JSON list of C-alpha atoms in Angstrom, two decimals:
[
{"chain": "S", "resi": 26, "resn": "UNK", "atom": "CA", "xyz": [208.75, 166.13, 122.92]},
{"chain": "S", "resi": 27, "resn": "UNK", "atom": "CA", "xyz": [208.73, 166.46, 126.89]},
{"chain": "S", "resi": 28, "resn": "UNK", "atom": "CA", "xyz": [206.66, 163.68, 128.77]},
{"chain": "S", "resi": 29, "resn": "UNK", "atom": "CA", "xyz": [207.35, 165.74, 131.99]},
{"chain": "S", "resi": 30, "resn": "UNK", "atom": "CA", "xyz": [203.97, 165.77, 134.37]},
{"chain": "S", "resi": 31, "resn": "UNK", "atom": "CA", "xyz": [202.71, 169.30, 134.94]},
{"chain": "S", "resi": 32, "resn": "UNK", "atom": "CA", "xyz": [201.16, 169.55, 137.68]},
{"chain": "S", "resi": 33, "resn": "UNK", "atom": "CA", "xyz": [201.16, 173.37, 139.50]},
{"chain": "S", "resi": 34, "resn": "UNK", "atom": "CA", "xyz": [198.02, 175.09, 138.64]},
{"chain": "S", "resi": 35, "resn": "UNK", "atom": "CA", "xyz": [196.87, 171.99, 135.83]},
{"chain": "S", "resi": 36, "resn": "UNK", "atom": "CA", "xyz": [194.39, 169.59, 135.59]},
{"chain": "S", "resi": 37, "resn": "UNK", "atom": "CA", "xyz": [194.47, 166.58, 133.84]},
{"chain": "S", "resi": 38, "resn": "UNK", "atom": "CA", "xyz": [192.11, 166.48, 130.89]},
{"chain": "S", "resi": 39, "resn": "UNK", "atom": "CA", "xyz": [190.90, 163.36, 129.59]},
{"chain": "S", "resi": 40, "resn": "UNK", "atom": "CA", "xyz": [188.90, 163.84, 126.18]},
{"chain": "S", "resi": 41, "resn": "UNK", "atom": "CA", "xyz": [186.94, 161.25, 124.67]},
{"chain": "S", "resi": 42, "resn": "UNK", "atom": "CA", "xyz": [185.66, 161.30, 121.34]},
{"chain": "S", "resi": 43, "resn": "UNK", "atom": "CA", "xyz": [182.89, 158.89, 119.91]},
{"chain": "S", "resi": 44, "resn": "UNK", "atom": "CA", "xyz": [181.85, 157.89, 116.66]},
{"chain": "S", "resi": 45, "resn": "UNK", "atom": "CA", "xyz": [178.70, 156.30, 116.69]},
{"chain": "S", "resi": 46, "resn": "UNK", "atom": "CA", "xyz": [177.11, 153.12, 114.32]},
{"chain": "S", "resi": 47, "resn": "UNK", "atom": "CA", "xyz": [174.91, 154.31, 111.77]},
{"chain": "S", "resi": 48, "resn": "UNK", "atom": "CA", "xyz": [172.19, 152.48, 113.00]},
{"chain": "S", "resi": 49, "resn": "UNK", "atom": "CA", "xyz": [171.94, 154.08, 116.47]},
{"chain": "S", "resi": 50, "resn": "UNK", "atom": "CA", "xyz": [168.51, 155.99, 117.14]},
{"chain": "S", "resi": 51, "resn": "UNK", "atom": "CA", "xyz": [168.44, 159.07, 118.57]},
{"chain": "S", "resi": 52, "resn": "UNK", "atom": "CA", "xyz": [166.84, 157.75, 122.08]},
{"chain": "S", "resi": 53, "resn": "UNK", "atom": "CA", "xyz": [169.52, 155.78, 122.14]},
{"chain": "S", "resi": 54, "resn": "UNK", "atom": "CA", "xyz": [171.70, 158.74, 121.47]},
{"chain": "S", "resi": 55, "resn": "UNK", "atom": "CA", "xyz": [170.46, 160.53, 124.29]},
{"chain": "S", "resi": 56, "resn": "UNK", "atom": "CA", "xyz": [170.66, 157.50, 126.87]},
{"chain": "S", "resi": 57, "resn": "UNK", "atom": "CA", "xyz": [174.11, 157.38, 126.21]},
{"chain": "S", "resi": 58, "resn": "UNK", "atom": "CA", "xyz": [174.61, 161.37, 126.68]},
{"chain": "S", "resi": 59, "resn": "UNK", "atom": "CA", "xyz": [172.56, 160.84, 129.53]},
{"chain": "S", "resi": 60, "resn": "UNK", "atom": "CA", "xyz": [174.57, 157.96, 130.92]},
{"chain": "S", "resi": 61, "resn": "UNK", "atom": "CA", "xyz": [178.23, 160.12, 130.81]},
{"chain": "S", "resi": 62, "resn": "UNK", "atom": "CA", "xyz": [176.36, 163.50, 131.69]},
{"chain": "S", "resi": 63, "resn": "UNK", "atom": "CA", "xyz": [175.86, 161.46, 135.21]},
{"chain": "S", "resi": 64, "resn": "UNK", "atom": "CA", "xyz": [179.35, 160.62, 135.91]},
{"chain": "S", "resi": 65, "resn": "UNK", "atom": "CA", "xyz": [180.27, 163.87, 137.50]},
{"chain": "S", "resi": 66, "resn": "UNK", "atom": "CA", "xyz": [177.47, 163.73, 140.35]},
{"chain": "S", "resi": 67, "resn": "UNK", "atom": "CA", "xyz": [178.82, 159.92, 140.95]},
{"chain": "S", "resi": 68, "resn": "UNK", "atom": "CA", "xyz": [182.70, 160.27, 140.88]},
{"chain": "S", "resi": 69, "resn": "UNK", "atom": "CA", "xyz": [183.71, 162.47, 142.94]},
{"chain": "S", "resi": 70, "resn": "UNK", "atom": "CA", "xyz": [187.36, 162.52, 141.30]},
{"chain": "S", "resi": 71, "resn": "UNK", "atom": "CA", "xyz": [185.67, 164.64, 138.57]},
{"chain": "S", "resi": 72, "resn": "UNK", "atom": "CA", "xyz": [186.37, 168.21, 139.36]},
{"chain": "S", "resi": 73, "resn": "UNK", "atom": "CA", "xyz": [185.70, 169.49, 136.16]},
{"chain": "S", "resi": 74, "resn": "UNK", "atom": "CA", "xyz": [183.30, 168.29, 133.00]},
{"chain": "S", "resi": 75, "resn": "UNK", "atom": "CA", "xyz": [181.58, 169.57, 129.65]},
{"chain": "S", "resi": 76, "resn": "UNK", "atom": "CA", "xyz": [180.65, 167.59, 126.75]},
{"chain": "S", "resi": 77, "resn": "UNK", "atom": "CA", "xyz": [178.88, 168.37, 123.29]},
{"chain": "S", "resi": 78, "resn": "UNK", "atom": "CA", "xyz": [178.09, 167.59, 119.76]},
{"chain": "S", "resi": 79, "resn": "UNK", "atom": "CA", "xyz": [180.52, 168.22, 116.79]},
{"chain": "S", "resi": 80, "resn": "UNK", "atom": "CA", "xyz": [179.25, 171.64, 114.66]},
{"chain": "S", "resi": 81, "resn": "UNK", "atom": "CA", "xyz": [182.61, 171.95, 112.71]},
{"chain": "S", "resi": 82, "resn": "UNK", "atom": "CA", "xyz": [181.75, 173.48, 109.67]},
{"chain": "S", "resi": 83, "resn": "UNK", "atom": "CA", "xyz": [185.13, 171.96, 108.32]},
{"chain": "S", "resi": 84, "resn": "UNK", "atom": "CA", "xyz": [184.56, 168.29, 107.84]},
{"chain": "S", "resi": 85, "resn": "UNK", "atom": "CA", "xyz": [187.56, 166.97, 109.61]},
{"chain": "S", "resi": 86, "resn": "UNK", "atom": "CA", "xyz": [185.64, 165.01, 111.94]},
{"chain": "S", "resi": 87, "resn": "UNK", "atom": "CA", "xyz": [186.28, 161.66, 110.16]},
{"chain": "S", "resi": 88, "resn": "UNK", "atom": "CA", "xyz": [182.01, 160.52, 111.92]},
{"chain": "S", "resi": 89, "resn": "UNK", "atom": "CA", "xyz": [183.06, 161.77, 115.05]},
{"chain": "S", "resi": 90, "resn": "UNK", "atom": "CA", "xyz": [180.09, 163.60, 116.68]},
{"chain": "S", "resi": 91, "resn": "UNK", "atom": "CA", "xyz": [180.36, 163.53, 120.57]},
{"chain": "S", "resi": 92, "resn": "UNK", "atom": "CA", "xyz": [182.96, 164.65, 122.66]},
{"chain": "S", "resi": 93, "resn": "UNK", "atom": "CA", "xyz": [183.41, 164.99, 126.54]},
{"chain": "S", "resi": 94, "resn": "UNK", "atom": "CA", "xyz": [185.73, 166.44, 128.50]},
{"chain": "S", "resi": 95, "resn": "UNK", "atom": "CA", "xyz": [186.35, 165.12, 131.49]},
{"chain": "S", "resi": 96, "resn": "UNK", "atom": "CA", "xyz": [189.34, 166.99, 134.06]},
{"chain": "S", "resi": 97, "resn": "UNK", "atom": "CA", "xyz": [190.98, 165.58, 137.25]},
{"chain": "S", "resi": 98, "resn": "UNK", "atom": "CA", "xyz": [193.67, 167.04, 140.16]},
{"chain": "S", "resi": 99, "resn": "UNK", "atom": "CA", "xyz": [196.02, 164.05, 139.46]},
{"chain": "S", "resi": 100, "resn": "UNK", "atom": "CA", "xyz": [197.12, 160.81, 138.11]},
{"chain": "S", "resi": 101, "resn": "UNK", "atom": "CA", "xyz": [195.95, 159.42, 140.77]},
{"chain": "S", "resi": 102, "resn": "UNK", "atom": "CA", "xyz": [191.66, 160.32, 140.34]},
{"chain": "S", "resi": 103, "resn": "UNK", "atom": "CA", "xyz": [192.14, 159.15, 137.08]},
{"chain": "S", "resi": 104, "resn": "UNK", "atom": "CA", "xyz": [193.12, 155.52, 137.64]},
{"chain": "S", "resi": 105, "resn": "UNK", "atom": "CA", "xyz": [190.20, 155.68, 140.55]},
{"chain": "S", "resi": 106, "resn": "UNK", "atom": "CA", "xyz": [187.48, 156.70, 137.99]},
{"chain": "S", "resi": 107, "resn": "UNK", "atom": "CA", "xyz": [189.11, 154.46, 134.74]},
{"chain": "S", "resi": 108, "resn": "UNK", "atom": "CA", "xyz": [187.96, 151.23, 136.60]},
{"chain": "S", "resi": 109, "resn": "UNK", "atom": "CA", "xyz": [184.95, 153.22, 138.61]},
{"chain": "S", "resi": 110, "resn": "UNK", "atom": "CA", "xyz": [181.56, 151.09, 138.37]},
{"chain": "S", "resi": 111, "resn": "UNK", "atom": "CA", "xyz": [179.75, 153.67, 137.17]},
{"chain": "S", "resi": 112, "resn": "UNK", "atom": "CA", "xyz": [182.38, 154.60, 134.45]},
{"chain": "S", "resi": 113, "resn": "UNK", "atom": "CA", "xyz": [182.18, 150.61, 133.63]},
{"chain": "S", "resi": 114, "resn": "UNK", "atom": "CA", "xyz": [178.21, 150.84, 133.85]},
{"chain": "S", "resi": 115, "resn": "UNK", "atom": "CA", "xyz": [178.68, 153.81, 131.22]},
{"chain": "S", "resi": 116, "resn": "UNK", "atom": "CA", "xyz": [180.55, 151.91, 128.83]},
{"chain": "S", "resi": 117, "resn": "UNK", "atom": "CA", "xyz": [178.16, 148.73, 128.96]},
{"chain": "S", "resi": 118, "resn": "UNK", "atom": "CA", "xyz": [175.56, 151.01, 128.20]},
{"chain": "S", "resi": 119, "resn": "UNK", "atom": "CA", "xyz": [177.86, 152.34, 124.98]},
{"chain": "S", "resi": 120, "resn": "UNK", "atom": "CA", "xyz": [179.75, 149.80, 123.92]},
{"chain": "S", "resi": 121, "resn": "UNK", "atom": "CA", "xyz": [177.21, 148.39, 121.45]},
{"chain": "S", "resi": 122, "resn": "UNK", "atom": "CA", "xyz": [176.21, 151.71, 119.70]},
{"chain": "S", "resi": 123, "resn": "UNK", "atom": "CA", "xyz": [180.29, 152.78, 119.55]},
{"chain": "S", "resi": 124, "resn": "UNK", "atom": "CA", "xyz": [181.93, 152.31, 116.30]},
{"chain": "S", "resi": 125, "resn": "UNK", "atom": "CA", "xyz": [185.14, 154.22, 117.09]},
{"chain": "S", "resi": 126, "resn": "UNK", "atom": "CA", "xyz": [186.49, 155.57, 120.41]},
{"chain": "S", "resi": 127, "resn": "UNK", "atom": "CA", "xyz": [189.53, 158.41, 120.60]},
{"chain": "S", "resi": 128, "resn": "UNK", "atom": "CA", "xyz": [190.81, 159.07, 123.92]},
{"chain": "S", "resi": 129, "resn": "UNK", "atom": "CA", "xyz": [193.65, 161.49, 124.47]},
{"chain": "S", "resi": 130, "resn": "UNK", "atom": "CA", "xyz": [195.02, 162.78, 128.33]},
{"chain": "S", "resi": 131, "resn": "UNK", "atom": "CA", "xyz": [196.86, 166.01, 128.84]},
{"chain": "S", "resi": 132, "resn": "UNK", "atom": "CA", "xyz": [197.98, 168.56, 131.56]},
{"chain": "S", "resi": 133, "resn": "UNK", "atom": "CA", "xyz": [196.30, 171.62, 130.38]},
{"chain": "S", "resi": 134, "resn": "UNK", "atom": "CA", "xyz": [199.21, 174.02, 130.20]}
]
């Protein structure tokens, strides 16, 4: 397996999947959606962005229902929007609703 960066014509895709506690409403739900939806027009690192709810007819989704999809230029935008305050105001408004978090980085090839 090759751990080399890629970086001509890629972006770095950071995907983050959420599993949420049965007991979250769905206002809740949609503060949260809400809440991430926002990032982009607050960190300007963001250059690209999509998120949605799981419709995977194949039940492989172990309670995972939300994913986003969050891309950056470089290493670099990342590590300025991991520690962001309005990425940190996000997950304070999460945290308490999340039962199980999967995050996985990537240079689209």
């Amino acid at each position: 397996m090759t751990t080399e960066k890629i970086t001509q014509n890629s972006l770095l895709r950071h995907i983050v999947l959420f599993k949420f506690k049965e007991d979250t409403s769905t206002e809740e739900l949609a503060t949260i959606e809400k809440t991430f939806a926002a990032l982009p027009g607050k960190i300007p690192q963001i250059v690209d962005f999509e998120w949605g709810t799981n419709n995977s007819p194949e039940g492989l989704d172990k309670g995972f229902t939300h994913s986003f999809f969050v891309s950056f230029k470089n290493e670099e935008d990342r590590a300025i929007y991991l520690p962001h305050p309005d990425h940190k105001a996000f997950i304070v408004v999460a945290s308490p609703h999340i039962d199980d978090v999967l995050v996985l980085d990537y240079w689209a090839q």
